[in-house]
Amino acid sequence: MNIVFNHATFRERADMLSFLRLCRERGVGTVSIWGDEITKTGDSNALAALRDHGLKVSGYNRIGPFLPDYLGRAEAELERAAHFGADHVFLFTGGLVEGERGLIAAKRRVEDQVGRLLEIARRVGVKLAIEPLHPMLAGERTVITSMTSANDLCDALGHGIGVVVDVYHVWWDERLEAEIMRTGRAGRLLGFHVNDWLLPTRHRLTDRGMMGDGIIDLKAIEEIMRRAGFRGGLEVEIFSTDWWARDPGEVMEIAITRCRQIFGDRPEATNTYRRRFEDRNSIRPS
Ligand code: ZN
């Protein structure tokens, strides 16, 4: 089983160099990285560490939000991602801009903006990745809020852009299986982010769960991904104040263990680890 660690899961207590060293020590050979963390470390130091530890780069985070001057900065960022050997670059479109109401015009605008970025990305030689986010985030984070929207966007734009499936954002979608299969048929499944949806969820952005602590049927979604032809790794991406507060090496070990239990040969262990069982039984009426 191939695990990918996203630096965002550990960055509160591990700078980029520490993160890369901790990954190497635990035998994790692929990472997803962030431009702002590279800047703090310095490009040459970050590149040297990746090379010295023999690490591959999956995702590069990220292009966006799409403010008026985004194209100028995007080109340098895409070149940097290519320089780091990233498999794909995340697009963070941002939500509605001043004066927009509803999603129709905003989606049209985003399609146009992504189209222009795609021309640059093709020239630079990196793939763009669209990651649909949960519809609760449509206002301020992205207007692409379902696998259907992401696939429609890719269909409209042609080659060089694909989709990252993050269970946190799409687990609720009754079209999930059909749309993952559609993504697979089009040859554009770029990544698979794993974490969990906690009950109750206390914050939309910073209360994600460790795999196995929530209500997502992770194994079922992974099986769909495999059936759709995805051969990449399980990327652990957990934005959580609880997990950020803990020792990053320990969090890595827990994540590896959970991945083995859930996706490996011993799925019977998953329910043992519902850390928030008590919370689940005290859901506030709404
Ligand atoms: Zn994600």
PDB file of C-alpha atoms and ligand atoms in Angstrom:
ATOM      1  CA  MET A   1       0.000   0.000   0.000  1.00  0.00           C
ATOM      2  CA  ASN A   2       1.402   3.302  -1.116  1.00  0.00           C
ATOM      3  CA  ILE A   3       0.857   6.242   1.253  1.00  0.00           C
ATOM      4  CA  VAL A   4       1.377   9.878   0.342  1.00  0.00           C
ATOM      5  CA  PHE A   5       1.702  12.477   3.090  1.00  0.00           C
ATOM      6  CA  ASN A   6       0.452  15.985   2.495  1.00  0.00           C
ATOM      7  CA  HIS A   7       2.540  18.505   4.402  1.00  0.00           C
ATOM      8  CA  ALA A   8      -0.618  20.373   5.474  1.00  0.00           C
ATOM      9  CA  THR A   9      -1.411  17.508   7.857  1.00  0.00           C
ATOM     10  CA  PHE A  10       1.744  18.184   9.860  1.00  0.00           C
ATOM     11  CA  ARG A  11       2.851  21.704   9.109  1.00  0.00           C
ATOM     12  CA  GLU A  12       1.934  23.359  12.421  1.00  0.00           C
ATOM     13  CA  ARG A  13       4.743  21.454  14.130  1.00  0.00           C
ATOM     14  CA  ALA A  14       6.997  20.370  11.266  1.00  0.00           C
ATOM     15  CA  ASP A  15       8.589  22.737   8.799  1.00  0.00           C
ATOM     16  CA  MET A  16       9.251  21.378   5.329  1.00  0.00           C
ATOM     17  CA  LEU A  17      12.685  19.949   6.091  1.00  0.00           C
ATOM     18  CA  SER A  18      11.466  18.195   9.252  1.00  0.00           C
ATOM     19  CA  PHE A  19       8.422  16.923   7.400  1.00  0.00           C
ATOM     20  CA  LEU A  20      10.525  15.407   4.624  1.00  0.00           C
ATOM     21  CA  ARG A  21      12.885  13.774   7.103  1.00  0.00           C
ATOM     22  CA  LEU A  22       9.998  12.288   9.102  1.00  0.00           C
ATOM     23  CA  CYS A  23       8.490  10.873   5.898  1.00  0.00           C
ATOM     24  CA  ARG A  24      11.759   9.273   4.886  1.00  0.00           C
ATOM     25  CA  GLU A  25      12.233   7.763   8.362  1.00  0.00           C
ATOM     26  CA  ARG A  26       8.826   6.110   8.093  1.00  0.00           C
ATOM     27  CA  GLY A  27       9.361   4.755   4.609  1.00  0.00           C
ATOM     28  CA  VAL A  28       6.868   7.092   2.936  1.00  0.00           C
ATOM     29  CA  GLY A  29       8.312   7.870  -0.478  1.00  0.00           C
ATOM     30  CA  THR A  30       5.847  10.384  -1.918  1.00  0.00           C
ATOM     31  CA  VAL A  31       4.758  13.770  -0.586  1.00  0.00           C
ATOM     32  CA  SER A  32       2.487  16.652  -1.483  1.00  0.00           C
ATOM     33  CA  ILE A  33       4.039  20.034  -0.893  1.00  0.00           C
ATOM     34  CA  TRP A  34       3.077  23.690  -0.476  1.00  0.00           C
ATOM     35  CA  GLY A  35       4.562  26.711  -2.178  1.00  0.00           C
ATOM     36  CA  ASP A  36       4.450  28.881   0.955  1.00  0.00           C
ATOM     37  CA  GLU A  37       6.397  26.271   2.921  1.00  0.00           C
ATOM     38  CA  ILE A  38       8.989  26.012   0.144  1.00  0.00           C
ATOM     39  CA  THR A  39       9.401  29.790   0.311  1.00  0.00           C
ATOM     40  CA  LYS A  40      10.070  29.609   4.063  1.00  0.00           C
ATOM     41  CA  THR A  41      12.648  26.842   3.572  1.00  0.00           C
ATOM     42  CA  GLY A  42      14.197  28.199   0.390  1.00  0.00           C
ATOM     43  CA  ASP A  43      13.806  26.536  -2.998  1.00  0.00           C
ATOM     44  CA  SER A  44      17.296  25.076  -3.161  1.00  0.00           C
ATOM     45  CA  ASN A  45      17.158  23.674   0.395  1.00  0.00           C
ATOM     46  CA  ALA A  46      13.767  22.100  -0.287  1.00  0.00           C
ATOM     47  CA  LEU A  47      14.903  20.586  -3.576  1.00  0.00           C
ATOM     48  CA  ALA A  48      18.085  19.233  -2.006  1.00  0.00           C
ATOM     49  CA  ALA A  49      16.126  17.617   0.840  1.00  0.00           C
ATOM     50  CA  LEU A  50      13.697  15.971  -1.562  1.00  0.00           C
ATOM     51  CA  ARG A  51      16.585  14.624  -3.589  1.00  0.00           C
ATOM     52  CA  ASP A  52      18.632  13.494  -0.577  1.00  0.00           C
ATOM     53  CA  HIS A  53      15.680  11.630   0.917  1.00  0.00           C
ATOM     54  CA  GLY A  54      14.728  10.155  -2.468  1.00  0.00           C
ATOM     55  CA  LEU A  55      11.186  11.551  -2.238  1.00  0.00           C
ATOM     56  CA  LYS A  56       8.760  12.015  -5.130  1.00  0.00           C
ATOM     57  CA  VAL A  57       6.297  14.888  -5.326  1.00  0.00           C
ATOM     58  CA  SER A  58       2.657  14.126  -5.987  1.00  0.00           C
ATOM     59  CA  GLY A  59       0.699  17.357  -5.586  1.00  0.00           C
ATOM     60  CA  TYR A  60       1.920  20.950  -5.532  1.00  0.00           C
ATOM     61  CA  ASN A  61      -0.322  23.344  -3.603  1.00  0.00           C
ATOM     62  CA  ARG A  62      -1.548  25.604  -5.042  1.00  0.00           C
ATOM     63  CA  ILE A  63      -2.658  28.113  -7.680  1.00  0.00           C
ATOM     64  CA  GLY A  64      -5.216  30.587  -6.424  1.00  0.00           C
ATOM     65  CA  PRO A  65      -7.439  32.049  -5.294  1.00  0.00           C
ATOM     66  CA  PHE A  66      -8.239  33.575  -8.663  1.00  0.00           C
ATOM     67  CA  LEU A  67      -7.887  37.228  -7.786  1.00  0.00           C
ATOM     68  CA  PRO A  68      -7.500  39.778 -10.597  1.00  0.00           C
ATOM     69  CA  ASP A  69      -3.705  39.399 -10.825  1.00  0.00           C
ATOM     70  CA  TYR A  70      -3.683  35.595 -10.565  1.00  0.00           C
ATOM     71  CA  LEU A  71      -2.387  34.885 -14.079  1.00  0.00           C
ATOM     72  CA  GLY A  72       0.868  36.785 -13.610  1.00  0.00           C
ATOM     73  CA  ARG A  73       1.772  34.919 -10.435  1.00  0.00           C
ATOM     74  CA  ALA A  74       0.431  31.611 -11.693  1.00  0.00           C
ATOM     75  CA  GLU A  75       3.003  31.249 -14.424  1.00  0.00           C
ATOM     76  CA  ALA A  76       5.947  31.441 -12.000  1.00  0.00           C
ATOM     77  CA  GLU A  77       4.166  29.078  -9.629  1.00  0.00           C
ATOM     78  CA  LEU A  78       3.537  26.526 -12.384  1.00  0.00           C
ATOM     79  CA  GLU A  79       7.168  26.707 -13.431  1.00  0.00           C
ATOM     80  CA  ARG A  80       8.210  26.149  -9.854  1.00  0.00           C
ATOM     81  CA  ALA A  81       5.922  23.111  -9.563  1.00  0.00           C
ATOM     82  CA  ALA A  82       7.463  21.693 -12.725  1.00  0.00           C
ATOM     83  CA  HIS A  83      10.931  22.348 -11.312  1.00  0.00           C
ATOM     84  CA  PHE A  84       9.980  20.352  -8.217  1.00  0.00           C
ATOM     85  CA  GLY A  85       8.798  17.468 -10.396  1.00  0.00           C
ATOM     86  CA  ALA A  86       5.197  17.643  -9.183  1.00  0.00           C
ATOM     87  CA  ASP A  87       2.736  15.259 -10.779  1.00  0.00           C
ATOM     88  CA  HIS A  88      -0.062  17.818 -10.599  1.00  0.00           C
ATOM     89  CA  VAL A  89      -0.799  21.334  -9.363  1.00  0.00           C
ATOM     90  CA  PHE A  90      -3.897  22.138  -7.347  1.00  0.00           C
ATOM     91  CA  LEU A  91      -6.226  24.854  -8.444  1.00  0.00           C
ATOM     92  CA  PHE A  92      -7.799  26.759  -5.613  1.00  0.00           C
ATOM     93  CA  THR A  93     -10.324  28.816  -7.498  1.00  0.00           C
ATOM     94  CA  GLY A  94     -11.778  30.797  -4.619  1.00  0.00           C
ATOM     95  CA  GLY A  95     -15.491  31.431  -4.252  1.00  0.00           C
ATOM     96  CA  LEU A  96     -17.704  34.202  -5.529  1.00  0.00           C
ATOM     97  CA  VAL A  97     -16.133  37.549  -6.297  1.00  0.00           C
ATOM     98  CA  GLU A  98     -17.550  40.952  -5.480  1.00  0.00           C
ATOM     99  CA  GLY A  99     -20.903  41.483  -7.094  1.00  0.00           C
ATOM    100  CA  GLU A 100     -21.547  37.859  -8.048  1.00  0.00           C
ATOM    101  CA  ARG A 101     -24.745  36.160  -6.972  1.00  0.00           C
ATOM    102  CA  GLY A 102     -25.406  32.466  -7.416  1.00  0.00           C
ATOM    103  CA  LEU A 103     -23.193  30.007  -9.227  1.00  0.00           C
ATOM    104  CA  ILE A 104     -23.977  30.188 -12.933  1.00  0.00           C
ATOM    105  CA  ALA A 105     -21.915  33.247 -13.817  1.00  0.00           C
ATOM    106  CA  ALA A 106     -19.186  32.347 -11.316  1.00  0.00           C
ATOM    107  CA  LYS A 107     -18.750  28.913 -12.889  1.00  0.00           C
ATOM    108  CA  ARG A 108     -18.513  30.450 -16.335  1.00  0.00           C
ATOM    109  CA  ARG A 109     -15.848  32.863 -15.072  1.00  0.00           C
ATOM    110  CA  VAL A 110     -13.872  30.062 -13.416  1.00  0.00           C
ATOM    111  CA  GLU A 111     -14.008  27.914 -16.544  1.00  0.00           C
ATOM    112  CA  ASP A 112     -12.565  30.791 -18.516  1.00  0.00           C
ATOM    113  CA  GLN A 113      -9.827  31.407 -15.932  1.00  0.00           C
ATOM    114  CA  VAL A 114      -8.883  27.736 -15.695  1.00  0.00           C
ATOM    115  CA  GLY A 115      -8.769  27.591 -19.480  1.00  0.00           C
ATOM    116  CA  ARG A 116      -6.175  30.351 -19.551  1.00  0.00           C
ATOM    117  CA  LEU A 117      -4.142  28.667 -16.819  1.00  0.00           C
ATOM    118  CA  LEU A 118      -4.292  25.408 -18.717  1.00  0.00           C
ATOM    119  CA  GLU A 119      -2.621  26.978 -21.733  1.00  0.00           C
ATOM    120  CA  ILE A 120       0.285  27.998 -19.496  1.00  0.00           C
ATOM    121  CA  ALA A 121       0.384  24.620 -17.726  1.00  0.00           C
ATOM    122  CA  ARG A 122       0.574  22.746 -21.032  1.00  0.00           C
ATOM    123  CA  ARG A 123       3.449  24.910 -22.112  1.00  0.00           C
ATOM    124  CA  VAL A 124       5.256  24.444 -18.782  1.00  0.00           C
ATOM    125  CA  GLY A 125       4.523  20.714 -18.758  1.00  0.00           C
ATOM    126  CA  VAL A 126       2.506  20.201 -15.562  1.00  0.00           C
ATOM    127  CA  LYS A 127      -0.998  18.843 -15.099  1.00  0.00           C
ATOM    128  CA  LEU A 128      -3.659  20.916 -13.384  1.00  0.00           C
ATOM    129  CA  ALA A 129      -5.814  19.275 -10.733  1.00  0.00           C
ATOM    130  CA  ILE A 130      -9.296  20.361  -9.862  1.00  0.00           C
ATOM    131  CA  GLU A 131     -10.508  19.177  -6.479  1.00  0.00           C
ATOM    132  CA  PRO A 132     -14.229  19.622  -5.922  1.00  0.00           C
ATOM    133  CA  LEU A 133     -14.892  20.917  -2.413  1.00  0.00           C
ATOM    134  CA  HIS A 134     -17.928  20.437  -0.205  1.00  0.00           C
ATOM    135  CA  PRO A 135     -20.911  22.592  -1.279  1.00  0.00           C
ATOM    136  CA  MET A 136     -20.850  24.384   2.086  1.00  0.00           C
ATOM    137  CA  LEU A 137     -17.641  26.005   0.819  1.00  0.00           C
ATOM    138  CA  ALA A 138     -19.067  27.304  -2.463  1.00  0.00           C
ATOM    139  CA  GLY A 139     -19.326  30.893  -1.271  1.00  0.00           C
ATOM    140  CA  GLU A 140     -15.746  31.472  -0.238  1.00  0.00           C
ATOM    141  CA  ARG A 141     -13.506  28.611  -1.435  1.00  0.00           C
ATOM    142  CA  THR A 142     -14.568  27.220  -4.788  1.00  0.00           C
ATOM    143  CA  VAL A 143     -17.556  27.085  -7.080  1.00  0.00           C
ATOM    144  CA  ILE A 144     -16.661  23.544  -8.178  1.00  0.00           C
ATOM    145  CA  THR A 145     -18.502  21.560  -5.546  1.00  0.00           C
ATOM    146  CA  SER A 146     -19.139  18.128  -6.996  1.00  0.00           C
ATOM    147  CA  MET A 147     -17.441  15.486  -9.082  1.00  0.00           C
ATOM    148  CA  THR A 148     -20.025  16.198 -11.785  1.00  0.00           C
ATOM    149  CA  SER A 149     -18.967  19.848 -11.966  1.00  0.00           C
ATOM    150  CA  ALA A 150     -15.290  18.885 -11.987  1.00  0.00           C
ATOM    151  CA  ASN A 151     -15.809  16.376 -14.806  1.00  0.00           C
ATOM    152  CA  ASP A 152     -17.903  18.832 -16.819  1.00  0.00           C
ATOM    153  CA  LEU A 153     -15.127  21.402 -16.469  1.00  0.00           C
ATOM    154  CA  CYS A 154     -12.488  18.901 -17.617  1.00  0.00           C
ATOM    155  CA  ASP A 155     -14.660  17.834 -20.566  1.00  0.00           C
ATOM    156  CA  ALA A 156     -14.985  21.453 -21.621  1.00  0.00           C
ATOM    157  CA  LEU A 157     -11.254  22.153 -21.425  1.00  0.00           C
ATOM    158  CA  GLY A 158      -9.590  19.049 -22.884  1.00  0.00           C
ATOM    159  CA  HIS A 159      -6.281  17.416 -22.012  1.00  0.00           C
ATOM    160  CA  GLY A 160      -3.900  18.481 -19.267  1.00  0.00           C
ATOM    161  CA  ILE A 161      -6.403  18.782 -16.428  1.00  0.00           C
ATOM    162  CA  GLY A 162      -7.717  16.096 -14.097  1.00  0.00           C
ATOM    163  CA  VAL A 163      -9.512  15.522 -10.827  1.00  0.00           C
ATOM    164  CA  VAL A 164      -8.419  14.826  -7.271  1.00  0.00           C
ATOM    165  CA  VAL A 165     -10.985  12.970  -5.180  1.00  0.00           C
ATOM    166  CA  ASP A 166     -10.999  14.033  -1.528  1.00  0.00           C
ATOM    167  CA  VAL A 167     -13.353  11.873   0.503  1.00  0.00           C
ATOM    168  CA  TYR A 168     -14.115  14.759   2.859  1.00  0.00           C
ATOM    169  CA  HIS A 169     -15.695  16.790   0.090  1.00  0.00           C
ATOM    170  CA  VAL A 170     -17.520  14.161  -1.943  1.00  0.00           C
ATOM    171  CA  TRP A 171     -18.562  11.307   0.349  1.00  0.00           C
ATOM    172  CA  TRP A 172     -22.159  12.567   0.494  1.00  0.00           C
ATOM    173  CA  ASP A 173     -22.661  12.579  -3.277  1.00  0.00           C
ATOM    174  CA  GLU A 174     -25.121   9.979  -4.558  1.00  0.00           C
ATOM    175  CA  ARG A 175     -23.477  10.247  -7.978  1.00  0.00           C
ATOM    176  CA  LEU A 176     -20.033   9.572  -6.555  1.00  0.00           C
ATOM    177  CA  GLU A 177     -19.509   6.106  -8.007  1.00  0.00           C
ATOM    178  CA  ALA A 178     -20.737   7.066 -11.481  1.00  0.00           C
ATOM    179  CA  GLU A 179     -18.595  10.210 -11.515  1.00  0.00           C
ATOM    180  CA  ILE A 180     -15.441   8.490 -10.279  1.00  0.00           C
ATOM    181  CA  MET A 181     -15.926   5.896 -13.032  1.00  0.00           C
ATOM    182  CA  ARG A 182     -16.414   8.734 -15.530  1.00  0.00           C
ATOM    183  CA  THR A 183     -13.177  10.348 -14.344  1.00  0.00           C
ATOM    184  CA  GLY A 184     -11.370   7.043 -14.657  1.00  0.00           C
ATOM    185  CA  ARG A 185     -12.665   6.390 -18.175  1.00  0.00           C
ATOM    186  CA  ALA A 186     -11.393   9.796 -19.225  1.00  0.00           C
ATOM    187  CA  GLY A 187      -7.955   8.952 -17.790  1.00  0.00           C
ATOM    188  CA  ARG A 188      -7.919  11.902 -15.437  1.00  0.00           C
ATOM    189  CA  LEU A 189      -7.979  10.516 -11.892  1.00  0.00           C
ATOM    190  CA  LEU A 190      -4.994  12.302 -10.415  1.00  0.00           C
ATOM    191  CA  GLY A 191      -5.204  11.814  -6.681  1.00  0.00           C
ATOM    192  CA  PHE A 192      -7.079  10.375  -3.723  1.00  0.00           C
ATOM    193  CA  HIS A 193      -7.173  12.305  -0.439  1.00  0.00           C
ATOM    194  CA  VAL A 194      -8.170  10.430   2.689  1.00  0.00           C
ATOM    195  CA  ASN A 195      -9.338  11.658   6.108  1.00  0.00           C
ATOM    196  CA  ASP A 196     -12.772  11.401   7.759  1.00  0.00           C
ATOM    197  CA  TRP A 197     -15.970  13.326   8.518  1.00  0.00           C
ATOM    198  CA  LEU A 198     -16.514  13.662  12.258  1.00  0.00           C
ATOM    199  CA  LEU A 199     -19.819  13.839  14.077  1.00  0.00           C
ATOM    200  CA  PRO A 200     -20.327  16.478  15.175  1.00  0.00           C
ATOM    201  CA  THR A 201     -18.103  18.609  12.953  1.00  0.00           C
ATOM    202  CA  ARG A 202     -17.084  21.688  14.888  1.00  0.00           C
ATOM    203  CA  HIS A 203     -15.434  23.654  12.103  1.00  0.00           C
ATOM    204  CA  ARG A 204     -15.792  23.414   8.332  1.00  0.00           C
ATOM    205  CA  LEU A 205     -12.067  23.846   7.662  1.00  0.00           C
ATOM    206  CA  THR A 206     -10.130  22.677  10.702  1.00  0.00           C
ATOM    207  CA  ASP A 207     -11.974  19.730  12.214  1.00  0.00           C
ATOM    208  CA  ARG A 208     -11.307  16.878   9.830  1.00  0.00           C
ATOM    209  CA  GLY A 209     -10.953  13.438  11.286  1.00  0.00           C
ATOM    210  CA  MET A 210      -8.297  10.771  11.136  1.00  0.00           C
ATOM    211  CA  MET A 211      -9.319   7.876   8.911  1.00  0.00           C
ATOM    212  CA  GLY A 212     -11.568   5.585  10.925  1.00  0.00           C
ATOM    213  CA  ASP A 213     -12.795   8.204  13.424  1.00  0.00           C
ATOM    214  CA  GLY A 214     -15.768   9.357  11.384  1.00  0.00           C
ATOM    215  CA  ILE A 215     -18.612   8.198   9.182  1.00  0.00           C
ATOM    216  CA  ILE A 216     -17.139   7.961   5.681  1.00  0.00           C
ATOM    217  CA  ASP A 217     -17.080   4.506   4.128  1.00  0.00           C
ATOM    218  CA  LEU A 218     -13.447   4.876   3.132  1.00  0.00           C
ATOM    219  CA  LYS A 219     -12.932   1.325   1.968  1.00  0.00           C
ATOM    220  CA  ALA A 220     -15.962   1.493  -0.335  1.00  0.00           C
ATOM    221  CA  ILE A 221     -14.700   4.689  -1.986  1.00  0.00           C
ATOM    222  CA  GLU A 222     -11.208   3.256  -2.340  1.00  0.00           C
ATOM    223  CA  GLU A 223     -12.648   0.215  -4.091  1.00  0.00           C
ATOM    224  CA  ILE A 224     -14.457   2.458  -6.561  1.00  0.00           C
ATOM    225  CA  MET A 225     -11.202   4.351  -7.180  1.00  0.00           C
ATOM    226  CA  ARG A 226      -9.362   1.115  -7.911  1.00  0.00           C
ATOM    227  CA  ARG A 227     -12.149  -0.125 -10.184  1.00  0.00           C
ATOM    228  CA  ALA A 228     -11.948   3.179 -12.029  1.00  0.00           C
ATOM    229  CA  GLY A 229      -8.274   2.483 -12.708  1.00  0.00           C
ATOM    230  CA  PHE A 230      -6.613   4.649 -10.071  1.00  0.00           C
ATOM    231  CA  ARG A 231      -3.199   3.247  -9.216  1.00  0.00           C
ATOM    232  CA  GLY A 232      -1.845   6.115  -7.149  1.00  0.00           C
ATOM    233  CA  GLY A 233      -1.363   6.371  -3.410  1.00  0.00           C
ATOM    234  CA  LEU A 234      -3.604   7.185  -0.479  1.00  0.00           C
ATOM    235  CA  GLU A 235      -2.858  10.799   0.314  1.00  0.00           C
ATOM    236  CA  VAL A 236      -3.347  11.644   3.972  1.00  0.00           C
ATOM    237  CA  GLU A 237      -4.653  15.208   4.190  1.00  0.00           C
ATOM    238  CA  ILE A 238      -6.123  16.178   7.550  1.00  0.00           C
ATOM    239  CA  PHE A 239      -6.774  19.813   8.383  1.00  0.00           C
ATOM    240  CA  SER A 240      -7.395  19.572  12.105  1.00  0.00           C
ATOM    241  CA  THR A 241      -6.460  21.667  15.089  1.00  0.00           C
ATOM    242  CA  ASP A 242      -6.544  18.458  17.184  1.00  0.00           C
ATOM    243  CA  TRP A 243      -4.055  16.599  15.001  1.00  0.00           C
ATOM    244  CA  TRP A 244      -1.903  19.670  14.366  1.00  0.00           C
ATOM    245  CA  ALA A 245      -1.352  19.932  18.123  1.00  0.00           C
ATOM    246  CA  ARG A 246       0.148  16.445  18.327  1.00  0.00           C
ATOM    247  CA  ASP A 247       3.651  15.218  17.613  1.00  0.00           C
ATOM    248  CA  PRO A 248       3.943  14.992  13.805  1.00  0.00           C
ATOM    249  CA  GLY A 249       5.913  11.729  13.841  1.00  0.00           C
ATOM    250  CA  GLU A 250       3.264  10.163  16.036  1.00  0.00           C
ATOM    251  CA  VAL A 251       0.484  11.423  13.756  1.00  0.00           C
ATOM    252  CA  MET A 252       2.286   9.826  10.803  1.00  0.00           C
ATOM    253  CA  GLU A 253       2.463   6.500  12.581  1.00  0.00           C
ATOM    254  CA  ILE A 254      -1.210   6.585  13.523  1.00  0.00           C
ATOM    255  CA  ALA A 255      -2.121   7.491   9.929  1.00  0.00           C
ATOM    256  CA  ILE A 256      -0.042   4.619   8.544  1.00  0.00           C
ATOM    257  CA  THR A 257      -1.633   2.179  10.981  1.00  0.00           C
ATOM    258  CA  ARG A 258      -5.132   3.357  10.136  1.00  0.00           C
ATOM    259  CA  CYS A 259      -4.471   3.095   6.408  1.00  0.00           C
ATOM    260  CA  ARG A 260      -3.281  -0.465   6.882  1.00  0.00           C
ATOM    261  CA  GLN A 261      -6.315  -1.328   8.965  1.00  0.00           C
ATOM    262  CA  ILE A 262      -8.835   0.275   6.648  1.00  0.00           C
ATOM    263  CA  PHE A 263      -7.386  -0.319   3.209  1.00  0.00           C
ATOM    264  CA  GLY A 264      -5.101  -3.262   3.843  1.00  0.00           C
ATOM    265  CA  ASP A 265      -5.924  -6.871   4.596  1.00  0.00           C
ATOM    266  CA  ARG A 266      -7.440  -6.326   8.017  1.00  0.00           C
ATOM    267  CA  PRO A 267     -10.525  -4.155   7.531  1.00  0.00           C
ATOM    268  CA  GLU A 268     -12.211  -5.621  10.625  1.00  0.00           C
ATOM    269  CA  ALA A 269     -10.131  -3.306  12.825  1.00  0.00           C
ATOM    270  CA  THR A 270     -11.593  -0.037  11.561  1.00  0.00           C
ATOM    271  CA  ASN A 271     -14.502   0.349  13.927  1.00  0.00           C
ATOM    272  CA  THR A 272     -12.291  -0.072  16.961  1.00  0.00           C
ATOM    273  CA  TYR A 273     -10.924   3.376  16.448  1.00  0.00           C
ATOM    274  CA  ARG A 274     -13.952   5.618  16.619  1.00  0.00           C
ATOM    275  CA  ARG A 275     -12.296   8.037  18.977  1.00  0.00           C
ATOM    276  CA  ARG A 276     -15.307  10.264  19.112  1.00  0.00           C
ATOM    277  CA  PHE A 277     -17.854   7.614  19.892  1.00  0.00           C
ATOM    278  CA  GLU A 278     -19.208   9.631  22.813  1.00  0.00           C
ATOM    279  CA  ASP A 279     -19.596  12.686  20.610  1.00  0.00           C
ATOM    280  CA  ARG A 280     -21.509  10.628  18.075  1.00  0.00           C
ATOM    281  CA  ASN A 281     -24.048   9.827  20.751  1.00  0.00           C
ATOM    282  CA  SER A 282     -24.564  13.387  21.810  1.00  0.00           C
ATOM    283  CA  ILE A 283     -25.379  15.062  18.526  1.00  0.00           C
ATOM    284  CA  ARG A 284     -27.173  18.310  19.071  1.00  0.00           C
ATOM    285  CA  PRO A 285     -30.654  18.449  17.593  1.00  0.00           C
ATOM    286  CA  SER A 286     -30.807  20.834  14.657  1.00  0.00           C
TER     287      SER A 286
HETATM  288 ZN    ZN B   1      -7.862  17.441  -0.461  1.00  0.00          ZN
END
